[in-house]
Amino acid sequence: MALAIVCAAAAAIVPTAASAASSWRLEQPAPPPGAPFSVPLGAPGDIRFAGPSRGLLSVEGNATIARGLFFYDGVRWRQLATVCGGPADTSRIAWSGPTEFWTITEPSRPRAGSGTALCHVKDGVVVGSYSTADSAADPYRQMVAAACNGPNDCWFAGGGAQDPLGQRVGGFHLHWDGSDLRTVYAPQGRGVSAITVFGGRFVESMFVGRSRENRTEPVDLARPELRGPRILHSIDAQGFRNEPFVAASRPGLPDDATELLAIDSDGVNLWAGGGGAASGPAAPEDGSVVRPPIAVRRFGDFWQEVALDESKFGPADLITAIAAMPGSDDAVAAVSTFADRRSTTAKARVARITP
């Protein structure tokens, strides 16, 4: 396993010596026309590409820049919409076709609740906006993950929850079948951190707890999870299932000390990453379990925890985002700490992981 880590200030990213032919450069979207000042766009929520000239970026906005979406055309970023965005913690994008996508957003006033609404855009036009009232018989719960396998098969996922009557309990999901949205509660009630498509099915990375940084509420499990939390789940035509992976035990740490924060596939390789749990009973108050980051790769029919050179990382580093690199077996991961998770001044760190 080879590992190269690049550190840079938030305003600039420098090339890695391990790959002299390639380099990182700043690609900061400019403010939209008419903005009174040249200012940052606010915290980014998600960035997704459907091709070299079709990219989307959701931004939280600020006092000067409106919350919304930016589009990359292969040359530059431009403002696409001042709707369908949302807070950075919950705003997510899922491409469902060459000119069609969904976003997790927040409902229009008077309704409220980040991550509790969906926006459907096709050919540059909003063709659907979906949310529910808090008093609805089947309300939407907060969602933080989204993926589509074509225009007629999309999943949106969040944390452990239940319906108002307590009859349906588990991990909250919404499924789009091309015509309708349907609420689904996964049997194992851990929170979903991210979701991707691989081999015609959906695969989810999981928090240990019911949701991000939820340390107190117990997780509703339809079936006991032996030897430790199952932090990879999949969805196919037969329903939900636990993937055959349990994080390797580490001396002095409980079985529930590790969670996954990100997952991605290029269609050939499937990678997930995370680190010390910041949710569940093992997580310290306002912090994460101190352990090195974890990288996991689907290898054939099996999951493999990739051995990392721990000397390259700090004791509390986390892999907070990961991307499978097309044309290779490698992955590129963003590395941070729990303390820096919302920092606007911390140095950016990127690791290239080779199995």
Coordinates of C-alpha atoms in Angstrom, one line a residue, residues 97-313:
G97 CA -29.4 11.5 -15.9
P98 CA -27.2 13.7 -18.2
T99 CA -29.4 16.8 -17.5
E100 CA -31.4 15.6 -14.5
F101 CA -30.6 15.6 -10.8
W102 CA -32.0 15.7 -7.2
T103 CA -30.9 17.7 -4.2
I104 CA -31.6 17.3 -0.5
T105 CA -32.7 20.7 0.6
E106 CA -34.9 22.4 3.1
P107 CA -38.7 23.1 2.7
S108 CA -40.1 26.5 1.8
R109 CA -41.5 28.7 4.6
P110 CA -43.4 28.4 6.8
R111 CA -42.1 24.8 7.0
A112 CA -38.6 24.3 8.4
G113 CA -36.0 21.6 8.9
S114 CA -32.7 21.2 7.1
G115 CA -32.5 18.0 5.1
T116 CA -36.2 17.3 5.2
A117 CA -37.1 18.3 1.6
L118 CA -36.2 17.2 -1.9
C119 CA -35.8 19.2 -5.1
H120 CA -36.0 17.5 -8.6
V121 CA -34.4 19.4 -11.5
K122 CA -34.6 18.3 -15.2
D123 CA -33.3 20.2 -18.2
G124 CA -32.6 23.2 -16.0
V125 CA -36.2 23.4 -14.7
V126 CA -37.4 22.4 -11.2
V127 CA -40.0 19.7 -12.0
G128 CA -40.7 18.7 -8.4
S129 CA -40.3 19.9 -4.8
Y130 CA -41.2 17.5 -2.0
S131 CA -41.7 18.0 1.8
T132 CA -44.2 17.2 4.5
A133 CA -45.6 19.0 7.5
D134 CA -44.3 18.0 10.9
S135 CA -47.9 16.9 11.7
A136 CA -48.2 14.6 8.6
A137 CA -49.1 11.0 9.2
D138 CA -46.0 9.9 7.3
P139 CA -43.5 12.8 7.7
Y140 CA -40.1 13.1 6.1
R141 CA -37.2 12.9 8.5
Q142 CA -33.8 14.6 8.1
M143 CA -31.7 13.1 5.2
V144 CA -28.0 13.5 4.6
A145 CA -27.3 11.0 1.8
A146 CA -28.5 10.6 -1.8
A147 CA -27.8 8.5 -4.9
C148 CA -29.5 7.6 -8.1
N149 CA -29.2 4.6 -10.5
G150 CA -30.9 6.3 -13.4
P151 CA -34.0 8.5 -13.5
N152 CA -36.3 5.8 -12.0
D153 CA -34.4 4.6 -9.0
C154 CA -33.1 7.0 -6.3
W155 CA -32.6 6.6 -2.6
F156 CA -32.3 9.3 0.0
A157 CA -31.3 8.4 3.6
G158 CA -30.9 9.8 7.0
G159 CA -30.8 8.7 10.6
G160 CA -32.6 6.2 12.9
A161 CA -36.2 7.3 13.4
Q162 CA -39.8 6.2 13.7
D163 CA -43.2 7.2 12.3
P164 CA -45.6 9.2 14.5
L165 CA -47.3 6.0 15.8
G166 CA -44.1 4.2 16.5
Q167 CA -45.2 1.3 14.2
R168 CA -42.3 1.7 11.7
V169 CA -38.9 2.0 13.2
G170 CA -35.4 2.0 11.8
G171 CA -33.1 4.0 9.4
F172 CA -35.2 6.6 7.6
H173 CA -35.1 6.4 3.7
L174 CA -37.1 7.8 0.8
H175 CA -37.2 5.9 -2.5
W176 CA -38.1 7.4 -5.9
D177 CA -39.4 4.8 -8.5
G178 CA -39.8 7.3 -11.4
S179 CA -43.3 8.4 -10.4
D180 CA -43.7 8.4 -6.6
L181 CA -41.7 8.9 -3.4
R182 CA -42.1 6.3 -0.7
T183 CA -40.8 6.3 2.9
V184 CA -39.0 3.2 4.0
Y185 CA -37.5 2.4 7.4
A186 CA -34.4 0.1 7.2
P187 CA -34.4 -2.6 9.9
Q188 CA -31.0 -1.7 11.3
G189 CA -31.5 1.8 12.7
R190 CA -28.0 3.2 12.4
G191 CA -27.6 6.6 10.7
V192 CA -26.5 6.7 7.1
S193 CA -23.5 8.9 6.3
A194 CA -23.3 8.5 2.5
I195 CA -24.6 6.3 -0.3
T196 CA -23.4 5.3 -3.7
V197 CA -24.3 2.9 -6.6
F198 CA -22.1 -0.2 -7.2
G199 CA -22.9 -3.3 -9.3
G200 CA -26.6 -2.3 -9.8
R201 CA -27.3 -1.9 -6.1
F202 CA -26.9 0.9 -3.5
V203 CA -24.3 0.7 -0.8
E204 CA -24.3 2.8 2.3
S205 CA -21.6 3.9 4.8
M206 CA -22.9 4.1 8.4
F207 CA -22.5 6.0 11.6
V208 CA -22.4 3.9 14.8
G209 CA -25.2 5.9 16.4
R210 CA -28.7 6.8 15.2
S211 CA -27.3 9.9 13.4
R212 CA -24.3 12.1 13.1
E213 CA -22.8 12.9 16.6
N214 CA -25.8 11.2 18.4
R215 CA -24.1 9.8 21.4
T216 CA -27.1 9.2 23.7
E217 CA -30.1 7.7 21.9
P218 CA -30.0 3.9 21.5
V219 CA -30.0 2.3 18.1
D220 CA -33.0 0.2 17.1
L221 CA -31.7 -3.1 15.7
A222 CA -34.0 -5.6 14.2
R223 CA -31.2 -8.2 14.5
P224 CA -28.2 -8.3 16.9
E225 CA -24.9 -7.4 15.2
L226 CA -22.3 -9.8 16.5
R227 CA -18.6 -8.9 16.8
G228 CA -19.3 -5.2 16.3
P229 CA -21.5 -2.7 14.4
R230 CA -22.2 -3.4 10.7
I231 CA -21.2 0.0 9.2
L232 CA -21.8 -1.0 5.6
H233 CA -25.3 -1.7 4.3
S234 CA -26.7 -2.4 0.8
I235 CA -30.0 -2.1 -0.9
D236 CA -31.2 -4.2 -3.8
A237 CA -34.4 -5.7 -5.1
Q238 CA -34.6 -8.0 -2.1
G239 CA -34.4 -5.1 0.4
F240 CA -31.8 -4.0 3.0
R241 CA -28.9 -6.1 4.2
N242 CA -25.8 -5.8 6.3
E243 CA -22.6 -6.1 4.2
P244 CA -20.1 -8.7 5.4
F245 CA -17.7 -6.2 7.1
V246 CA -16.7 -5.4 10.6
A247 CA -13.9 -3.0 11.4
A248 CA -10.8 -4.7 12.8
S249 CA -10.5 -4.5 16.6
R250 CA -7.8 -2.3 18.1
P251 CA -6.2 -2.8 21.5
G252 CA -7.9 -0.8 24.2
L253 CA -10.9 0.3 22.1
P254 CA -14.5 -1.1 22.2
D255 CA -16.1 -2.7 19.1
D256 CA -18.2 0.4 18.5
A257 CA -15.2 2.8 18.3
T258 CA -15.2 3.1 14.5
E259 CA -17.6 4.6 12.0
L260 CA -17.6 5.4 8.2
L261 CA -18.2 8.9 7.0
A262 CA -17.9 8.6 3.2
I263 CA -18.3 6.1 0.3
D264 CA -17.7 6.3 -3.5
S265 CA -17.5 4.1 -6.5
D266 CA -16.2 4.5 -10.1
G267 CA -18.1 1.4 -11.2
V268 CA -15.1 -0.8 -10.8
N269 CA -13.8 -0.1 -7.3
L270 CA -15.8 0.7 -4.2
W271 CA -14.1 2.7 -1.4
A272 CA -15.3 3.9 2.0
G273 CA -13.5 5.9 4.7
G274 CA -13.9 7.2 8.2
G275 CA -12.2 6.8 11.6
G276 CA -13.0 7.2 15.3
A277 CA -16.7 7.3 16.1
A278 CA -18.3 10.6 17.0
S279 CA -21.6 8.9 17.6
G280 CA -22.8 6.0 19.7
P281 CA -21.9 5.2 23.3
A282 CA -18.1 5.0 22.8
A283 CA -17.8 8.5 21.5
P284 CA -16.5 11.1 24.0
E285 CA -18.6 14.2 24.6
D286 CA -18.0 16.8 21.8
G287 CA -15.3 14.7 20.2
S288 CA -14.5 11.5 18.4
V289 CA -12.7 8.3 19.5
V290 CA -9.0 8.7 19.2
R291 CA -7.9 6.2 16.6
P292 CA -6.2 6.5 13.1
P293 CA -8.4 6.9 10.0
I294 CA -9.8 3.8 8.3
A295 CA -10.1 3.1 4.5
V296 CA -12.1 0.1 3.2
R297 CA -12.2 -1.3 -0.3
R298 CA -14.5 -3.8 -2.0
F299 CA -12.1 -6.4 -3.5
G300 CA -13.9 -9.0 -5.6
D301 CA -16.7 -10.4 -3.4
F302 CA -15.0 -9.2 -0.2
W303 CA -14.4 -6.1 1.8
Q304 CA -10.8 -5.3 2.7
E305 CA -9.6 -2.9 5.4
V306 CA -6.7 -1.3 3.7
A307 CA -3.6 -1.0 5.9
L308 CA -2.5 2.7 6.2
D309 CA 0.8 4.1 7.2
E310 CA -0.4 5.5 10.5
S311 CA 2.8 7.6 10.9
K312 CA 1.4 9.9 8.1
F313 CA -1.7 10.8 10.2

